Amino acid sequence: MFFLPEHRRHTEFWDGIRDQGSVAMGIAAWGLMTGVAMVQSGLSVLEALLMTLIVYAGSAQLAAVPMIAAGAPLWVILAAAFCVNLRFVVFSAHLRPYLMHLPRWQRLATGYVTGDLSYVFFARRYPHPGRTAAELSQQQAYLAGNCAVNYLAWMSASVTGIALANAIPTAWGLGFAGILALLGVLSSLASSPLRIVSAGVAGAAAVAAWALPLKLNILVAIACAVALCLLLEKTPPFRHGEGRGHA
Amino acid sequence: MLELDPWTLLTIVLMGVVTVITRGFFFISSKPWTLPHWAQRGLQYAPIAALAAVVIPEVVTTQGTLVSTWQDARLFAAAAGVAWFVWQRSVLGTIVAGMAVYLPLHIGLGW
């Protein structure tokens, strides 16, 4: 669990802090602009604060706010939030063997605080779940360090953005720093030819399928890229050197 | 400023529940269960695909339409960010280099 003091005894906790710290500025810029955008799109300051503190999922929040302002039916808003978050369902399938030794409420709490970048850093560092209790708790500590930085950077910037909503012009485009943070992490994952293929196919498919509702283009793009890479794995130019470990 | 519409509050709380369910989807059941082999292989490629699917449209499209001019600050900022990463292997440097290109072009030249 992310807030337990025992994590801080592991050096992996501080490694997690350091790794996530490298993108904290981008996360904060993104959180700031999400805070600004929520108020500018029609939520009151109190509503925007509650949404930030409770929902903790930037892209789902940005998708939902205009729908709330337009008076969309509740189930449509929730379905949209679910679809925007579907990538987390994929992440949770991946993280399951790393977390199943924990009680259920701790698993759910850990999942709740694990955003995109925390997951990506974790998957990059630990291709396989720990085999012993000690290894598993080191992995937990690393994830906890990542999540702590992500949470603090996001929440503090988001609350600041809500407070300053009428002073920061969205026209400055500070939110682009969040995209650059994701781009940097994407570059760090491009460690094999097939992964570069995966990124190219997913990017092209996401643009081509943009017109799909509820941000489903993101899911379609992931499915296309993964399916194509699984096929290419079996073909001669890629067959060697791809079987080794990084997830 | 401090208005709180009860319907909006309900929406926010249920969206929080959606966050918990999606981020913990496969943690809910305690029954033993493993992914099929092909899905485990697929997870090699899923994280980078998810990031590319989010990032690339944000760089090369405006409201879903491909940019039709090279006078767009995002293109140069993204190129500078990737170039920096290839050179220095630093994510923080990618953000700083990208924004150092983006802000002057975007605010200064209006691209």
XYZ file of C-alpha atoms in Angstrom:
358
model
C 0.000 0.000 0.000
C 1.318 3.368 -1.012
C 1.263 5.205 2.295
C 2.622 2.492 4.607
C 5.803 3.632 6.398
C 7.516 0.242 5.812
C 8.017 1.149 2.149
C 10.410 3.925 3.095
C 12.882 1.406 4.493
C 13.519 0.048 0.999
C 15.927 1.874 -1.321
C 13.480 1.002 -4.108
C 11.010 3.517 -2.628
C 13.530 6.308 -3.190
C 14.334 4.968 -6.678
C 10.621 5.283 -7.427
C 10.584 8.856 -6.101
C 13.577 9.696 -8.312
C 12.175 8.090 -11.479
C 8.740 9.682 -11.157
C 10.432 12.938 -10.133
C 11.925 13.117 -13.624
C 8.423 13.646 -15.038
C 6.820 15.464 -12.084
C 7.114 18.830 -13.809
C 5.168 17.597 -16.826
C 2.527 15.955 -14.622
C 2.204 19.184 -12.643
C 1.795 21.296 -15.794
C -0.885 18.903 -16.983
C -2.630 18.919 -13.584
C -2.510 22.720 -13.536
C -4.214 22.975 -16.915
C -6.771 20.296 -15.967
C -7.663 22.374 -12.900
C -7.968 25.519 -15.011
C -10.015 23.733 -17.676
C -12.515 22.217 -15.216
C -13.459 25.637 -13.843
C -13.411 27.332 -17.247
C -15.716 24.624 -18.652
C -18.432 25.253 -16.096
C -17.817 23.539 -12.736
C -17.875 25.649 -9.574
C -14.622 25.859 -7.592
C -16.008 23.469 -4.966
C -17.188 20.969 -7.574
C -13.834 21.087 -9.368
C -11.978 20.499 -6.058
C -14.180 17.515 -5.215
C -13.720 16.074 -8.696
C -9.940 16.383 -8.470
C -9.806 14.817 -5.003
C -12.262 11.982 -5.696
C -11.873 11.011 -9.359
C -8.063 11.342 -9.754
C -8.084 10.517 -13.482
C -7.228 13.536 -15.628
C -8.399 12.406 -19.037
C -11.714 11.069 -17.677
C -12.264 14.384 -15.845
C -11.586 16.420 -18.980
C -13.960 14.197 -20.951
C -16.727 14.424 -18.333
C -16.785 18.137 -17.517
C -18.270 19.362 -20.826
C -20.850 16.545 -20.631
C -21.842 17.589 -17.094
C -22.088 21.201 -18.245
C -24.270 20.117 -21.192
C -26.601 18.135 -18.897
C -25.797 14.704 -20.385
C -27.467 11.670 -18.728
C -25.536 10.191 -15.803
C -25.054 6.773 -17.415
C -23.585 8.333 -20.558
C -21.039 10.284 -18.488
C -20.096 7.164 -16.512
C -19.815 5.053 -19.680
C -17.540 7.683 -21.211
C -15.359 7.766 -18.079
C -15.185 3.967 -18.129
C -14.099 3.891 -21.781
C -11.486 6.609 -21.324
C -10.150 4.541 -18.400
C -10.228 1.175 -20.198
C -6.456 1.188 -20.602
C -6.245 0.861 -16.801
C -8.154 -2.433 -17.080
C -5.313 -3.666 -19.294
C -2.757 -2.387 -16.763
C -4.566 -4.152 -13.896
C -4.410 -7.478 -15.769
C -0.654 -6.964 -16.022
C -0.178 -5.905 -12.379
C -2.330 -8.698 -10.915
C 0.495 -11.195 -10.179
C 2.541 -8.435 -8.513
C -0.258 -7.547 -6.082
C -2.319 -10.669 -5.383
C -0.474 -11.424 -2.132
C -2.102 -8.309 -0.622
C -5.592 -8.135 0.941
C -8.284 -6.933 -1.463
C -8.699 -3.416 -0.066
C -4.944 -2.818 -0.375
C -4.967 -4.079 -3.966
C -7.836 -1.739 -4.844
C -6.212 1.206 -3.078
C -2.928 0.526 -4.881
C -4.759 0.343 -8.202
C -6.615 3.574 -7.457
C -3.397 5.590 -7.080
C -1.530 3.965 -9.994
C -1.738 6.308 -12.973
C -0.305 5.865 -16.466
C 3.273 6.855 -15.760
C 3.546 5.007 -12.441
C 2.422 1.852 -14.236
C 4.818 2.393 -17.131
C 7.840 2.991 -14.899
C 6.925 -0.048 -12.812
C 6.484 -2.328 -15.842
C 9.769 -1.064 -17.284
C 11.744 -1.799 -14.115
C 10.124 -5.113 -13.168
C 9.413 -7.340 -16.186
C 8.561 -10.239 -13.843
C 6.776 -10.454 -10.476
C 9.023 -11.097 -7.481
C 9.445 -14.760 -6.502
C 9.928 -14.182 -2.777
C 8.090 -12.061 -0.215
C 11.141 -9.789 0.037
C 11.239 -9.192 -3.728
C 7.514 -8.498 -3.833
C 7.784 -5.936 -1.057
C 10.697 -4.209 -2.831
C 8.527 -3.970 -5.940
C 5.663 -2.579 -3.828
C 8.008 0.028 -2.395
C 9.127 1.135 -5.866
C 5.521 1.476 -7.008
C 4.638 3.372 -3.826
C 7.438 5.896 -4.428
C 6.237 6.490 -7.969
C 2.611 6.870 -6.920
C 3.436 9.246 -4.072
C 5.243 11.689 -6.383
C 2.554 11.372 -9.044
C -0.220 12.020 -6.504
C 1.428 15.013 -4.854
C 2.506 16.642 -8.142
C -0.911 16.145 -9.713
C -3.041 17.184 -6.717
C -1.030 20.257 -5.728
C -0.899 21.524 -9.316
C -4.566 20.763 -9.950
C -5.701 22.627 -6.818
C -3.452 25.537 -7.809
C -5.002 25.504 -11.282
C -8.528 25.597 -9.831
C -7.556 28.542 -7.632
C -5.913 30.431 -10.496
C -8.469 29.413 -13.131
C -9.267 32.960 -14.072
C -5.658 34.182 -14.087
C -3.907 31.607 -16.347
C -4.929 31.894 -19.996
C -5.363 28.415 -21.530
C -4.069 30.032 -24.746
C -0.540 29.798 -23.313
C -0.794 26.062 -23.833
C 1.117 25.050 -20.686
C -0.742 21.735 -20.762
C 1.490 20.666 -23.647
C 4.185 19.943 -21.049
C 2.067 16.943 -20.000
C 2.136 15.615 -23.565
C 5.911 16.114 -23.655
C 6.238 14.115 -20.404
C 4.327 11.244 -21.991
C 6.454 11.585 -25.135
C 9.647 11.293 -23.071
C 8.402 8.138 -21.364
C 7.293 6.766 -24.733
C 10.837 7.317 -26.046
C 12.288 5.495 -23.033
C 10.100 2.461 -23.828
C 11.231 2.285 -27.471
C 13.835 -0.349 -26.661
C 13.244 -2.811 -29.533
C 12.288 -2.545 -33.225
C 8.883 -4.137 -32.616
C 8.090 -1.678 -29.855
C 8.787 1.170 -32.259
C 6.437 -0.522 -34.731
C 3.861 -0.751 -31.921
C 4.120 2.990 -31.217
C 3.888 3.924 -34.910
C 0.895 1.701 -35.603
C -0.937 2.834 -32.458
C -0.317 6.499 -33.246
C -1.521 6.171 -36.834
C -4.554 4.104 -35.825
C -5.504 6.573 -33.079
C -5.483 9.414 -35.626
C -7.361 7.371 -38.251
C -10.039 6.239 -35.763
C -10.371 9.672 -34.120
C -14.041 9.969 -35.100
C -15.072 7.091 -32.798
C -17.041 8.277 -29.767
C -15.880 8.116 -26.136
C -12.161 8.101 -26.997
C -12.545 4.508 -28.197
C -9.895 5.327 -30.809
C -7.297 4.807 -28.065
C -8.461 1.247 -27.382
C -8.738 0.428 -31.094
C -5.202 1.721 -31.581
C -3.785 -0.386 -28.720
C -5.550 -3.500 -30.045
C -4.269 -2.969 -33.622
C -0.700 -2.324 -32.512
C -0.516 -5.292 -30.137
C -2.147 -7.682 -32.621
C 0.200 -6.654 -35.415
C 3.279 -7.009 -33.194
C 2.178 -10.485 -32.063
C 1.942 -11.484 -35.748
C 5.271 -9.871 -36.648
C 6.976 -11.666 -33.746
C 6.542 -14.896 -35.683
C 8.136 -13.557 -38.879
C 11.866 -13.901 -39.654
C 13.268 -10.365 -39.343
C 11.903 -9.978 -35.825
C 12.078 -13.524 -34.510
C 15.471 -13.245 -32.855
C 16.218 -11.029 -29.906
C 12.605 -10.160 -29.180
C 11.880 -12.962 -26.754
C 13.833 -11.532 -23.876
C 12.201 -9.920 -21.003
C 11.155 -6.313 -20.852
C 7.455 -5.834 -20.397
C -18.021 29.731 -6.622
C -18.952 27.303 -3.851
C -22.200 26.071 -5.408
C -22.641 22.310 -5.249
C -25.283 20.780 -7.450
C -26.404 17.456 -5.846
C -26.630 15.758 -9.252
C -23.085 16.870 -10.101
C -21.886 15.607 -6.697
C -23.452 12.195 -7.413
C -21.767 12.152 -10.834
C -18.388 12.964 -9.262
C -18.687 10.269 -6.588
C -19.718 7.628 -9.143
C -16.833 8.680 -11.415
C -14.533 8.004 -8.444
C -16.068 4.521 -8.258
C -15.344 4.107 -11.987
C -11.686 4.999 -11.322
C -11.453 2.345 -8.581
C -13.153 -0.312 -10.745
C -11.076 0.310 -13.892
C -7.691 0.663 -12.146
C -8.388 -2.403 -9.998
C -10.488 -4.417 -12.436
C -8.466 -7.638 -12.193
C -7.690 -7.186 -8.493
C -11.320 -7.546 -7.406
C -11.565 -11.334 -7.529
C -9.185 -13.372 -5.354
C -9.550 -16.557 -7.426
C -6.371 -17.900 -9.050
C -6.246 -16.788 -12.646
C -3.496 -16.185 -15.178
C -3.395 -14.463 -18.525
C -3.111 -16.693 -21.592
C 0.376 -16.811 -23.086
C -0.404 -14.631 -26.111
C -1.802 -11.937 -23.828
C 1.338 -12.000 -21.701
C 3.399 -11.558 -24.873
C 1.088 -8.745 -25.937
C 1.818 -6.825 -22.748
C 5.324 -6.241 -24.160
C 3.773 -3.877 -26.642
C 0.724 -2.478 -24.818
C 2.287 0.304 -22.694
C 4.074 2.017 -25.582
C 0.971 1.593 -27.768
C -1.221 3.224 -25.106
C 1.143 6.188 -24.789
C 1.445 6.612 -28.576
C -2.347 6.450 -28.974
C -2.717 9.301 -26.465
C 0.282 11.418 -27.492
C 0.445 11.292 -31.293
C -3.069 12.653 -31.968
C -2.318 15.480 -29.495
C 0.744 16.417 -31.539
C -0.389 16.005 -35.147
C -4.147 16.771 -35.083
C -6.432 19.632 -34.084
C -9.897 18.386 -33.075
C -9.245 15.189 -35.027
C -8.058 16.826 -38.248
C -4.426 16.383 -39.310
C -2.448 19.621 -39.165
C -2.152 21.086 -42.642
C 0.633 23.583 -41.970
C 4.182 23.145 -40.731
C 3.713 26.357 -38.740
C 2.570 24.455 -35.667
C 4.612 24.790 -32.482
C 3.697 21.255 -31.352
C 5.515 19.589 -34.265
C 8.792 21.377 -33.558
C 8.460 20.932 -29.787
C 7.834 17.182 -30.126
C 10.765 16.808 -32.540
C 13.033 18.748 -30.166
C 11.857 16.623 -27.220
C 12.521 13.311 -28.994
C 15.900 14.557 -30.274
C 16.849 15.539 -26.727
C 15.834 12.116 -25.440
C 17.907 10.318 -28.090
C 20.890 12.514 -27.149
C 20.632 12.646 -23.351
C 18.222 9.802 -22.329
C 16.430 12.166 -19.931
C 12.647 12.478 -19.638
C 12.905 15.745 -17.698
C 15.195 17.121 -20.419
C 12.609 16.106 -23.014
C 9.986 18.246 -21.270
C 12.327 21.221 -20.816
C 13.719 21.129 -24.377
C 10.227 20.678 -25.825
C 8.756 23.585 -23.863
C 11.797 25.765 -24.669
C 10.874 25.330 -28.333
C 7.107 25.374 -27.818
C 6.547 28.521 -25.749
C 8.419 31.032 -27.989
C 6.794 29.640 -31.135
C 3.313 29.375 -29.590
C 3.149 32.603 -27.572
C 5.683 34.607 -29.605
C 4.718 33.694 -33.151
C 1.215 32.414 -32.505
C 1.868 29.006 -34.145
